[in-house]
Amino acid sequence: MSRSVQSIDLFIDKYTPKTEVVKARGFICPSCNGSGGFQEEIGRDDYRWKTCPRCDGTGRMRAVVTVDWKADYDS
């Protein structure tokens, strides 16, 4: 089975801010598999749509990665 992988390359120079925010978008929600919710049976032949709490019904997820550059006193 194939999968899509996104990676972040870290690089610092004299113009890099102390805090960076990197965003990655377009991931399919692993809880609802991109459907945005679930069919919930509440009675015989009676169903209700329940919105996925992980993706808020969008079916998609994004990652927000914050990089804080700090002095390295240990090396």
mmCIF file with all atom_site columns, C-alpha atoms in Angstrom:
data_model
loop_
_atom_site.group_PDB
_atom_site.id
_atom_site.type_symbol
_atom_site.label_atom_id
_atom_site.label_alt_id
_atom_site.label_comp_id
_atom_site.label_asym_id
_atom_site.label_entity_id
_atom_site.label_seq_id
_atom_site.pdbx_PDB_ins_code
_atom_site.Cartn_x
_atom_site.Cartn_y
_atom_site.Cartn_z
_atom_site.occupancy
_atom_site.B_iso_or_equiv
_atom_site.pdbx_formal_charge
_atom_site.auth_seq_id
_atom_site.auth_comp_id
_atom_site.auth_asym_id
_atom_site.auth_atom_id
_atom_site.pdbx_PDB_model_num
ATOM 1  C CA . MET A 1 1  ? 0.000   0.000  0.000  1.00 0.00 ? 1  MET A CA 1
ATOM 2  C CA . SER A 1 2  ? 1.318   3.440  -0.910 1.00 0.00 ? 2  SER A CA 1
ATOM 3  C CA . ARG A 1 3  ? 1.171   6.510  1.244  1.00 0.00 ? 3  ARG A CA 1
ATOM 4  C CA . SER A 1 4  ? 1.942   10.171 0.798  1.00 0.00 ? 4  SER A CA 1
ATOM 5  C CA . VAL A 1 5  ? 4.580   11.627 3.102  1.00 0.00 ? 5  VAL A CA 1
ATOM 6  C CA . GLN A 1 6  ? 5.417   15.286 3.677  1.00 0.00 ? 6  GLN A CA 1
ATOM 7  C CA . SER A 1 7  ? 8.692   16.241 5.312  1.00 0.00 ? 7  SER A CA 1
ATOM 8  C CA . ILE A 1 8  ? 10.140  19.435 6.744  1.00 0.00 ? 8  ILE A CA 1
ATOM 9  C CA . ASP A 1 9  ? 13.785  20.337 6.201  1.00 0.00 ? 9  ASP A CA 1
ATOM 10 C CA . LEU A 1 10 ? 15.198  22.510 8.978  1.00 0.00 ? 10 LEU A CA 1
ATOM 11 C CA . PHE A 1 11 ? 17.725  25.144 7.975  1.00 0.00 ? 11 PHE A CA 1
ATOM 12 C CA . ILE A 1 12 ? 18.843  28.232 9.851  1.00 0.00 ? 12 ILE A CA 1
ATOM 13 C CA . ASP A 1 13 ? 20.709  31.277 8.635  1.00 0.00 ? 13 ASP A CA 1
ATOM 14 C CA . LYS A 1 14 ? 21.131  34.792 10.005 1.00 0.00 ? 14 LYS A CA 1
ATOM 15 C CA . TYR A 1 15 ? 17.732  35.891 8.607  1.00 0.00 ? 15 TYR A CA 1
ATOM 16 C CA . THR A 1 16 ? 15.696  33.072 10.134 1.00 0.00 ? 16 THR A CA 1
ATOM 17 C CA . PRO A 1 17 ? 13.296  34.310 12.845 1.00 0.00 ? 17 PRO A CA 1
ATOM 18 C CA . LYS A 1 18 ? 13.467  32.729 16.314 1.00 0.00 ? 18 LYS A CA 1
ATOM 19 C CA . THR A 1 19 ? 10.007  31.231 15.850 1.00 0.00 ? 19 THR A CA 1
ATOM 20 C CA . GLU A 1 20 ? 8.723   29.738 12.604 1.00 0.00 ? 20 GLU A CA 1
ATOM 21 C CA . VAL A 1 21 ? 5.328   28.247 11.810 1.00 0.00 ? 21 VAL A CA 1
ATOM 22 C CA . VAL A 1 22 ? 5.106   25.616 9.082  1.00 0.00 ? 22 VAL A CA 1
ATOM 23 C CA . LYS A 1 23 ? 1.714   24.399 7.828  1.00 0.00 ? 23 LYS A CA 1
ATOM 24 C CA . ALA A 1 24 ? 0.985   21.200 5.914  1.00 0.00 ? 24 ALA A CA 1
ATOM 25 C CA . ARG A 1 25 ? -2.497  20.677 4.468  1.00 0.00 ? 25 ARG A CA 1
ATOM 26 C CA . GLY A 1 26 ? -4.524  18.093 2.628  1.00 0.00 ? 26 GLY A CA 1
ATOM 27 C CA . PHE A 1 27 ? -4.368  15.105 4.969  1.00 0.00 ? 27 PHE A CA 1
ATOM 28 C CA . ILE A 1 28 ? -7.392  12.800 5.027  1.00 0.00 ? 28 ILE A CA 1
ATOM 29 C CA . CYS A 1 29 ? -8.929  12.443 8.485  1.00 0.00 ? 29 CYS A CA 1
ATOM 30 C CA . PRO A 1 30 ? -7.983  9.007  9.899  1.00 0.00 ? 30 PRO A CA 1
ATOM 31 C CA . SER A 1 31 ? -11.106 8.792  12.080 1.00 0.00 ? 31 SER A CA 1
ATOM 32 C CA . CYS A 1 32 ? -13.792 9.199  9.410  1.00 0.00 ? 32 CYS A CA 1
ATOM 33 C CA . ASN A 1 33 ? -11.612 8.369  6.353  1.00 0.00 ? 33 ASN A CA 1
ATOM 34 C CA . GLY A 1 34 ? -12.494 11.685 4.747  1.00 0.00 ? 34 GLY A CA 1
ATOM 35 C CA . SER A 1 35 ? -16.280 11.336 4.892  1.00 0.00 ? 35 SER A CA 1
ATOM 36 C CA . GLY A 1 36 ? -16.733 14.008 7.562  1.00 0.00 ? 36 GLY A CA 1
ATOM 37 C CA . GLY A 1 37 ? -18.805 11.899 9.927  1.00 0.00 ? 37 GLY A CA 1
ATOM 38 C CA . PHE A 1 38 ? -20.552 8.667  10.738 1.00 0.00 ? 38 PHE A CA 1
ATOM 39 C CA . GLN A 1 39 ? -24.009 7.117  10.269 1.00 0.00 ? 39 GLN A CA 1
ATOM 40 C CA . GLU A 1 40 ? -25.436 6.416  13.692 1.00 0.00 ? 40 GLU A CA 1
ATOM 41 C CA . GLU A 1 41 ? -28.399 4.078  14.087 1.00 0.00 ? 41 GLU A CA 1
ATOM 42 C CA . ILE A 1 42 ? -30.910 5.499  16.572 1.00 0.00 ? 42 ILE A CA 1
ATOM 43 C CA . GLY A 1 43 ? -33.756 3.093  15.890 1.00 0.00 ? 43 GLY A CA 1
ATOM 44 C CA . ARG A 1 44 ? -34.898 0.449  13.479 1.00 0.00 ? 44 ARG A CA 1
ATOM 45 C CA . ASP A 1 45 ? -34.185 1.781  9.980  1.00 0.00 ? 45 ASP A CA 1
ATOM 46 C CA . ASP A 1 46 ? -33.647 5.217  11.510 1.00 0.00 ? 46 ASP A CA 1
ATOM 47 C CA . TYR A 1 47 ? -30.230 6.803  11.121 1.00 0.00 ? 47 TYR A CA 1
ATOM 48 C CA . ARG A 1 48 ? -28.665 10.082 12.111 1.00 0.00 ? 48 ARG A CA 1
ATOM 49 C CA . TRP A 1 49 ? -25.506 11.694 10.745 1.00 0.00 ? 49 TRP A CA 1
ATOM 50 C CA . LYS A 1 50 ? -22.909 12.345 13.446 1.00 0.00 ? 50 LYS A CA 1
ATOM 51 C CA . THR A 1 51 ? -20.184 14.875 12.589 1.00 0.00 ? 51 THR A CA 1
ATOM 52 C CA . CYS A 1 52 ? -16.629 13.664 13.119 1.00 0.00 ? 52 CYS A CA 1
ATOM 53 C CA . PRO A 1 53 ? -15.212 15.371 16.246 1.00 0.00 ? 53 PRO A CA 1
ATOM 54 C CA . ARG A 1 54 ? -11.618 15.116 15.008 1.00 0.00 ? 54 ARG A CA 1
ATOM 55 C CA . CYS A 1 55 ? -11.984 17.022 11.704 1.00 0.00 ? 55 CYS A CA 1
ATOM 56 C CA . ASP A 1 56 ? -15.211 18.946 12.533 1.00 0.00 ? 56 ASP A CA 1
ATOM 57 C CA . GLY A 1 57 ? -16.943 17.452 9.511  1.00 0.00 ? 57 GLY A CA 1
ATOM 58 C CA . THR A 1 58 ? -14.451 18.621 6.880  1.00 0.00 ? 58 THR A CA 1
ATOM 59 C CA . GLY A 1 59 ? -12.921 15.201 6.233  1.00 0.00 ? 59 GLY A CA 1
ATOM 60 C CA . ARG A 1 60 ? -9.506  16.833 5.997  1.00 0.00 ? 60 ARG A CA 1
ATOM 61 C CA . MET A 1 61 ? -6.759  17.614 8.515  1.00 0.00 ? 61 MET A CA 1
ATOM 62 C CA . ARG A 1 62 ? -3.811  19.989 8.554  1.00 0.00 ? 62 ARG A CA 1
ATOM 63 C CA . ALA A 1 63 ? -0.660  20.092 10.624 1.00 0.00 ? 63 ALA A CA 1
ATOM 64 C CA . VAL A 1 64 ? 0.685   23.273 12.194 1.00 0.00 ? 64 VAL A CA 1
ATOM 65 C CA . VAL A 1 65 ? 4.295   22.838 13.307 1.00 0.00 ? 65 VAL A CA 1
ATOM 66 C CA . THR A 1 66 ? 5.973   25.548 15.394 1.00 0.00 ? 66 THR A CA 1
ATOM 67 C CA . VAL A 1 67 ? 9.774   25.634 15.456 1.00 0.00 ? 67 VAL A CA 1
ATOM 68 C CA . ASP A 1 68 ? 11.374  27.596 18.302 1.00 0.00 ? 68 ASP A CA 1
ATOM 69 C CA . TRP A 1 69 ? 15.074  28.235 17.714 1.00 0.00 ? 69 TRP A CA 1
ATOM 70 C CA . LYS A 1 70 ? 16.996  28.423 21.008 1.00 0.00 ? 70 LYS A CA 1
ATOM 71 C CA . ALA A 1 71 ? 20.618  28.510 22.075 1.00 0.00 ? 71 ALA A CA 1
ATOM 72 C CA . ASP A 1 72 ? 22.181  25.056 22.442 1.00 0.00 ? 72 ASP A CA 1
ATOM 73 C CA . TYR A 1 73 ? 24.090  24.999 25.726 1.00 0.00 ? 73 TYR A CA 1
ATOM 74 C CA . ASP A 1 74 ? 24.452  21.189 25.777 1.00 0.00 ? 74 ASP A CA 1
ATOM 75 C CA . SER A 1 75 ? 26.702  20.623 22.755 1.00 0.00 ? 75 SER A CA 1
#
